[in-house]
Amino acid sequence: DRLFGTEMRIGKKLTLAFLLISLCSLFASSLVSYFMAKASLIERVLEHLESVAAVQKNRLESIIEWNLERLALVASRTQLRLSLKSFNDKPDAKHREKMNLILRDAKASVACFEVISILDPAGRVVASTLPERVGEDCSSREIFTRGKRENSADTFFLSDDGKLKLR
């Protein structure tokens, strides 16, 4: 036999065959190792992402629970409830102003609430920390229909500046 114009001896043939077999084996084992490492890395990344998601979920649930507790503190103010009952019985500016004052005080003590509003059973804002909201019709909003069934502080939205906010 001739390889590159020279005669090959049996030793050279065996060496070349051994080299080819070794290179093929090395290539195959490298390929298997690559795919195993890739699968392992993907699995570890997914486990890490699931862990981060679980932590964030618990964090959000804690924030929501904390906000519901603060909402309950605002709603439990006796004078606020009495003024709302009086306003619902006979709408009067003095009851509205009293509720607005109580809401402003509540907002000052609960800094994380941006706006606190009280709606009548028909969904109209009767008092608010934002005076321009008074009279606004919220009856078609999902938060109103849900709020009639239960207290909620878990509706997220993006603000105008692109920040995630809690409604």
PDB file of C-alpha atoms in Angstrom:
ATOM      1  CA  ASP A   1       0.000   0.000   0.000  1.00  0.00           C
ATOM      2  CA  ARG A   2       1.040   3.485  -0.606  1.00  0.00           C
ATOM      3  CA  LEU A   3       0.161   6.512   1.440  1.00  0.00           C
ATOM      4  CA  PHE A   4       1.392   9.818   0.094  1.00  0.00           C
ATOM      5  CA  GLY A   5       3.662   8.037  -2.242  1.00  0.00           C
ATOM      6  CA  THR A   6       5.504   5.910   0.332  1.00  0.00           C
ATOM      7  CA  GLU A   7       5.112   2.348   1.253  1.00  0.00           C
ATOM      8  CA  MET A   8       3.454   1.725   4.617  1.00  0.00           C
ATOM      9  CA  ARG A   9       4.600  -0.901   7.005  1.00  0.00           C
ATOM     10  CA  ILE A  10       2.324  -2.818   9.310  1.00  0.00           C
ATOM     11  CA  GLY A  11       3.489  -0.756  12.358  1.00  0.00           C
ATOM     12  CA  LYS A  12       2.566   2.484  10.654  1.00  0.00           C
ATOM     13  CA  LYS A  13      -0.786   1.040   9.639  1.00  0.00           C
ATOM     14  CA  LEU A  14      -1.529  -0.028  13.207  1.00  0.00           C
ATOM     15  CA  THR A  15      -0.450   3.338  14.542  1.00  0.00           C
ATOM     16  CA  LEU A  16      -2.660   5.158  12.043  1.00  0.00           C
ATOM     17  CA  ALA A  17      -5.609   2.860  12.768  1.00  0.00           C
ATOM     18  CA  PHE A  18      -5.114   3.314  16.519  1.00  0.00           C
ATOM     19  CA  LEU A  19      -4.904   7.074  16.059  1.00  0.00           C
ATOM     20  CA  LEU A  20      -8.114   7.170  13.982  1.00  0.00           C
ATOM     21  CA  ILE A  21      -9.970   4.971  16.477  1.00  0.00           C
ATOM     22  CA  SER A  22      -8.712   7.127  19.372  1.00  0.00           C
ATOM     23  CA  LEU A  23      -9.739  10.350  17.644  1.00  0.00           C
ATOM     24  CA  CYS A  24     -13.197   8.972  16.836  1.00  0.00           C
ATOM     25  CA  SER A  25     -13.624   7.762  20.426  1.00  0.00           C
ATOM     26  CA  LEU A  26     -12.415  11.108  21.771  1.00  0.00           C
ATOM     27  CA  PHE A  27     -14.797  12.979  19.477  1.00  0.00           C
ATOM     28  CA  ALA A  28     -17.729  10.751  20.458  1.00  0.00           C
ATOM     29  CA  SER A  29     -17.008  11.048  24.195  1.00  0.00           C
ATOM     30  CA  SER A  30     -16.579  14.824  23.856  1.00  0.00           C
ATOM     31  CA  LEU A  31     -19.911  15.067  22.059  1.00  0.00           C
ATOM     32  CA  VAL A  32     -21.665  12.983  24.729  1.00  0.00           C
ATOM     33  CA  SER A  33     -20.027  15.053  27.496  1.00  0.00           C
ATOM     34  CA  TYR A  34     -21.116  18.281  25.807  1.00  0.00           C
ATOM     35  CA  PHE A  35     -24.761  17.215  25.599  1.00  0.00           C
ATOM     36  CA  MET A  36     -24.750  15.898  29.164  1.00  0.00           C
ATOM     37  CA  ALA A  37     -23.216  19.146  30.465  1.00  0.00           C
ATOM     38  CA  LYS A  38     -25.721  21.177  28.455  1.00  0.00           C
ATOM     39  CA  ALA A  39     -28.654  19.181  29.849  1.00  0.00           C
ATOM     40  CA  SER A  40     -27.273  19.493  33.388  1.00  0.00           C
ATOM     41  CA  LEU A  41     -26.800  23.246  33.023  1.00  0.00           C
ATOM     42  CA  ILE A  42     -30.316  23.712  31.671  1.00  0.00           C
ATOM     43  CA  GLU A  43     -31.699  21.676  34.572  1.00  0.00           C
ATOM     44  CA  ARG A  44     -29.767  23.728  37.147  1.00  0.00           C
ATOM     45  CA  VAL A  45     -30.849  27.024  35.580  1.00  0.00           C
ATOM     46  CA  LEU A  46     -34.498  25.915  35.573  1.00  0.00           C
ATOM     47  CA  GLU A  47     -34.255  24.826  39.215  1.00  0.00           C
ATOM     48  CA  HIS A  48     -32.753  28.210  40.093  1.00  0.00           C
ATOM     49  CA  LEU A  49     -35.496  30.056  38.199  1.00  0.00           C
ATOM     50  CA  GLU A  50     -38.171  28.000  39.971  1.00  0.00           C
ATOM     51  CA  SER A  51     -36.547  28.837  43.295  1.00  0.00           C
ATOM     52  CA  VAL A  52     -36.454  32.561  42.487  1.00  0.00           C
ATOM     53  CA  ALA A  53     -40.081  32.431  41.310  1.00  0.00           C
ATOM     54  CA  ALA A  54     -41.151  30.746  44.565  1.00  0.00           C
ATOM     55  CA  VAL A  55     -39.343  33.386  46.637  1.00  0.00           C
ATOM     56  CA  GLN A  56     -40.935  36.209  44.610  1.00  0.00           C
ATOM     57  CA  LYS A  57     -44.367  34.589  44.900  1.00  0.00           C
ATOM     58  CA  ASN A  58     -44.005  34.408  48.689  1.00  0.00           C
ATOM     59  CA  ARG A  59     -42.787  37.994  48.748  1.00  0.00           C
ATOM     60  CA  LEU A  60     -45.792  39.213  46.741  1.00  0.00           C
ATOM     61  CA  GLU A  61     -48.185  37.218  48.903  1.00  0.00           C
ATOM     62  CA  SER A  62     -46.658  38.844  51.996  1.00  0.00           C
ATOM     63  CA  ILE A  63     -47.008  42.309  50.459  1.00  0.00           C
ATOM     64  CA  ILE A  64     -50.635  41.631  49.546  1.00  0.00           C
ATOM     65  CA  GLU A  65     -51.392  40.298  53.028  1.00  0.00           C
ATOM     66  CA  TRP A  66     -49.693  43.316  54.595  1.00  0.00           C
ATOM     67  CA  ASN A  67     -51.700  45.700  52.394  1.00  0.00           C
ATOM     68  CA  LEU A  68     -54.946  43.904  53.252  1.00  0.00           C
ATOM     69  CA  GLU A  69     -54.145  44.336  56.950  1.00  0.00           C
ATOM     70  CA  ARG A  70     -53.514  48.044  56.408  1.00  0.00           C
ATOM     71  CA  LEU A  71     -56.700  48.297  54.353  1.00  0.00           C
ATOM     72  CA  ALA A  72     -58.601  46.676  57.223  1.00  0.00           C
ATOM     73  CA  LEU A  73     -57.118  49.245  59.617  1.00  0.00           C
ATOM     74  CA  VAL A  74     -58.348  52.093  57.413  1.00  0.00           C
ATOM     75  CA  ALA A  75     -61.782  50.503  56.931  1.00  0.00           C
ATOM     76  CA  SER A  76     -62.189  49.847  60.644  1.00  0.00           C
ATOM     77  CA  ARG A  77     -62.047  53.524  61.607  1.00  0.00           C
ATOM     78  CA  THR A  78     -65.301  54.055  63.443  1.00  0.00           C
ATOM     79  CA  GLN A  79     -65.795  57.692  62.510  1.00  0.00           C
ATOM     80  CA  LEU A  80     -65.197  56.866  58.834  1.00  0.00           C
ATOM     81  CA  ARG A  81     -67.874  54.163  58.915  1.00  0.00           C
ATOM     82  CA  LEU A  82     -70.313  56.473  60.731  1.00  0.00           C
ATOM     83  CA  SER A  83     -69.704  59.318  58.272  1.00  0.00           C
ATOM     84  CA  LEU A  84     -70.164  56.971  55.303  1.00  0.00           C
ATOM     85  CA  LYS A  85     -73.437  55.654  56.736  1.00  0.00           C
ATOM     86  CA  SER A  86     -74.650  59.223  57.299  1.00  0.00           C
ATOM     87  CA  PHE A  87     -73.580  60.212  53.795  1.00  0.00           C
ATOM     88  CA  ASN A  88     -75.345  57.193  52.245  1.00  0.00           C
ATOM     89  CA  ASP A  89     -78.496  58.029  54.211  1.00  0.00           C
ATOM     90  CA  LYS A  90     -78.386  61.737  53.358  1.00  0.00           C
ATOM     91  CA  PRO A  91     -75.598  62.985  51.046  1.00  0.00           C
ATOM     92  CA  ASP A  92     -74.121  66.075  52.625  1.00  0.00           C
ATOM     93  CA  ALA A  93     -70.881  67.980  52.004  1.00  0.00           C
ATOM     94  CA  LYS A  94     -69.954  67.967  55.707  1.00  0.00           C
ATOM     95  CA  HIS A  95     -69.983  64.143  55.804  1.00  0.00           C
ATOM     96  CA  ARG A  96     -67.909  64.023  52.635  1.00  0.00           C
ATOM     97  CA  GLU A  97     -65.382  66.495  54.034  1.00  0.00           C
ATOM     98  CA  LYS A  98     -65.147  64.508  57.271  1.00  0.00           C
ATOM     99  CA  MET A  99     -64.467  61.326  55.272  1.00  0.00           C
ATOM    100  CA  ASN A 100     -61.871  63.141  53.130  1.00  0.00           C
ATOM    101  CA  LEU A 101     -60.120  64.349  56.293  1.00  0.00           C
ATOM    102  CA  ILE A 102     -60.098  60.828  57.770  1.00  0.00           C
ATOM    103  CA  LEU A 103     -58.780  59.408  54.484  1.00  0.00           C
ATOM    104  CA  ARG A 104     -55.988  62.008  54.327  1.00  0.00           C
ATOM    105  CA  ASP A 105     -54.992  61.135  57.898  1.00  0.00           C
ATOM    106  CA  ALA A 106     -55.079  57.428  57.050  1.00  0.00           C
ATOM    107  CA  LYS A 107     -52.979  57.963  53.934  1.00  0.00           C
ATOM    108  CA  ALA A 108     -50.417  59.924  55.954  1.00  0.00           C
ATOM    109  CA  SER A 109     -50.092  56.995  58.363  1.00  0.00           C
ATOM    110  CA  VAL A 110     -49.968  54.375  55.576  1.00  0.00           C
ATOM    111  CA  ALA A 111     -47.413  55.797  53.172  1.00  0.00           C
ATOM    112  CA  CYS A 112     -47.536  52.931  50.675  1.00  0.00           C
ATOM    113  CA  PHE A 113     -51.105  53.782  49.629  1.00  0.00           C
ATOM    114  CA  GLU A 114     -50.987  56.345  46.857  1.00  0.00           C
ATOM    115  CA  VAL A 115     -54.717  57.026  46.810  1.00  0.00           C
ATOM    116  CA  ILE A 116     -57.546  55.985  49.098  1.00  0.00           C
ATOM    117  CA  SER A 117     -61.096  56.360  47.835  1.00  0.00           C
ATOM    118  CA  ILE A 118     -64.502  55.372  49.157  1.00  0.00           C
ATOM    119  CA  LEU A 119     -67.211  54.335  46.728  1.00  0.00           C
ATOM    120  CA  ASP A 120     -70.925  54.196  47.289  1.00  0.00           C
ATOM    121  CA  PRO A 121     -72.858  50.991  46.523  1.00  0.00           C
ATOM    122  CA  ALA A 122     -73.439  52.214  42.946  1.00  0.00           C
ATOM    123  CA  GLY A 123     -69.708  52.576  42.285  1.00  0.00           C
ATOM    124  CA  ARG A 124     -69.348  56.375  42.511  1.00  0.00           C
ATOM    125  CA  VAL A 125     -66.437  57.863  44.424  1.00  0.00           C
ATOM    126  CA  VAL A 126     -67.899  59.745  47.399  1.00  0.00           C
ATOM    127  CA  ALA A 127     -64.621  60.564  49.181  1.00  0.00           C
ATOM    128  CA  SER A 128     -60.989  60.375  48.192  1.00  0.00           C
ATOM    129  CA  THR A 129     -57.506  61.574  49.001  1.00  0.00           C
ATOM    130  CA  LEU A 130     -57.572  62.908  45.422  1.00  0.00           C
ATOM    131  CA  PRO A 131     -60.413  65.464  45.300  1.00  0.00           C
ATOM    132  CA  GLU A 132     -60.665  65.235  41.494  1.00  0.00           C
ATOM    133  CA  ARG A 133     -61.789  61.607  41.840  1.00  0.00           C
ATOM    134  CA  VAL A 134     -64.921  62.508  43.815  1.00  0.00           C
ATOM    135  CA  GLY A 135     -67.941  61.784  41.629  1.00  0.00           C
ATOM    136  CA  GLU A 136     -65.998  59.463  39.295  1.00  0.00           C
ATOM    137  CA  ASP A 137     -67.950  56.381  38.172  1.00  0.00           C
ATOM    138  CA  CYS A 138     -66.005  53.182  38.879  1.00  0.00           C
ATOM    139  CA  SER A 139     -68.927  50.762  38.609  1.00  0.00           C
ATOM    140  CA  SER A 140     -67.624  49.142  35.418  1.00  0.00           C
ATOM    141  CA  ARG A 141     -64.113  48.504  36.758  1.00  0.00           C
ATOM    142  CA  GLU A 142     -63.132  44.986  37.729  1.00  0.00           C
ATOM    143  CA  ILE A 143     -61.710  46.216  41.031  1.00  0.00           C
ATOM    144  CA  PHE A 144     -65.152  47.572  42.041  1.00  0.00           C
ATOM    145  CA  THR A 145     -67.078  44.403  41.225  1.00  0.00           C
ATOM    146  CA  ARG A 146     -64.454  42.327  42.996  1.00  0.00           C
ATOM    147  CA  GLY A 147     -64.357  44.740  45.932  1.00  0.00           C
ATOM    148  CA  LYS A 148     -68.076  44.240  46.475  1.00  0.00           C
ATOM    149  CA  ARG A 149     -67.378  40.546  47.119  1.00  0.00           C
ATOM    150  CA  GLU A 150     -64.156  40.850  49.131  1.00  0.00           C
ATOM    151  CA  ASN A 151     -61.363  43.187  50.132  1.00  0.00           C
ATOM    152  CA  SER A 152     -58.599  43.108  47.568  1.00  0.00           C
ATOM    153  CA  ALA A 153     -55.146  44.585  47.383  1.00  0.00           C
ATOM    154  CA  ASP A 154     -53.613  42.386  44.718  1.00  0.00           C
ATOM    155  CA  THR A 155     -54.348  43.989  41.355  1.00  0.00           C
ATOM    156  CA  PHE A 156     -51.076  44.868  39.636  1.00  0.00           C
ATOM    157  CA  PHE A 157     -50.638  47.376  36.825  1.00  0.00           C
ATOM    158  CA  LEU A 158     -47.914  49.347  35.087  1.00  0.00           C
ATOM    159  CA  SER A 159     -47.827  53.019  35.962  1.00  0.00           C
ATOM    160  CA  ASP A 160     -47.220  55.740  33.371  1.00  0.00           C
ATOM    161  CA  ASP A 161     -43.501  55.678  34.204  1.00  0.00           C
ATOM    162  CA  GLY A 162     -43.329  51.904  33.597  1.00  0.00           C
ATOM    163  CA  LYS A 163     -43.174  50.784  37.239  1.00  0.00           C
ATOM    164  CA  LEU A 164     -45.147  47.823  38.553  1.00  0.00           C
ATOM    165  CA  LYS A 165     -47.763  49.067  41.019  1.00  0.00           C
ATOM    166  CA  LEU A 166     -50.322  47.460  43.271  1.00  0.00           C
ATOM    167  CA  ARG A 167     -53.907  48.684  43.045  1.00  0.00           C
TER     168      ARG A 167
END
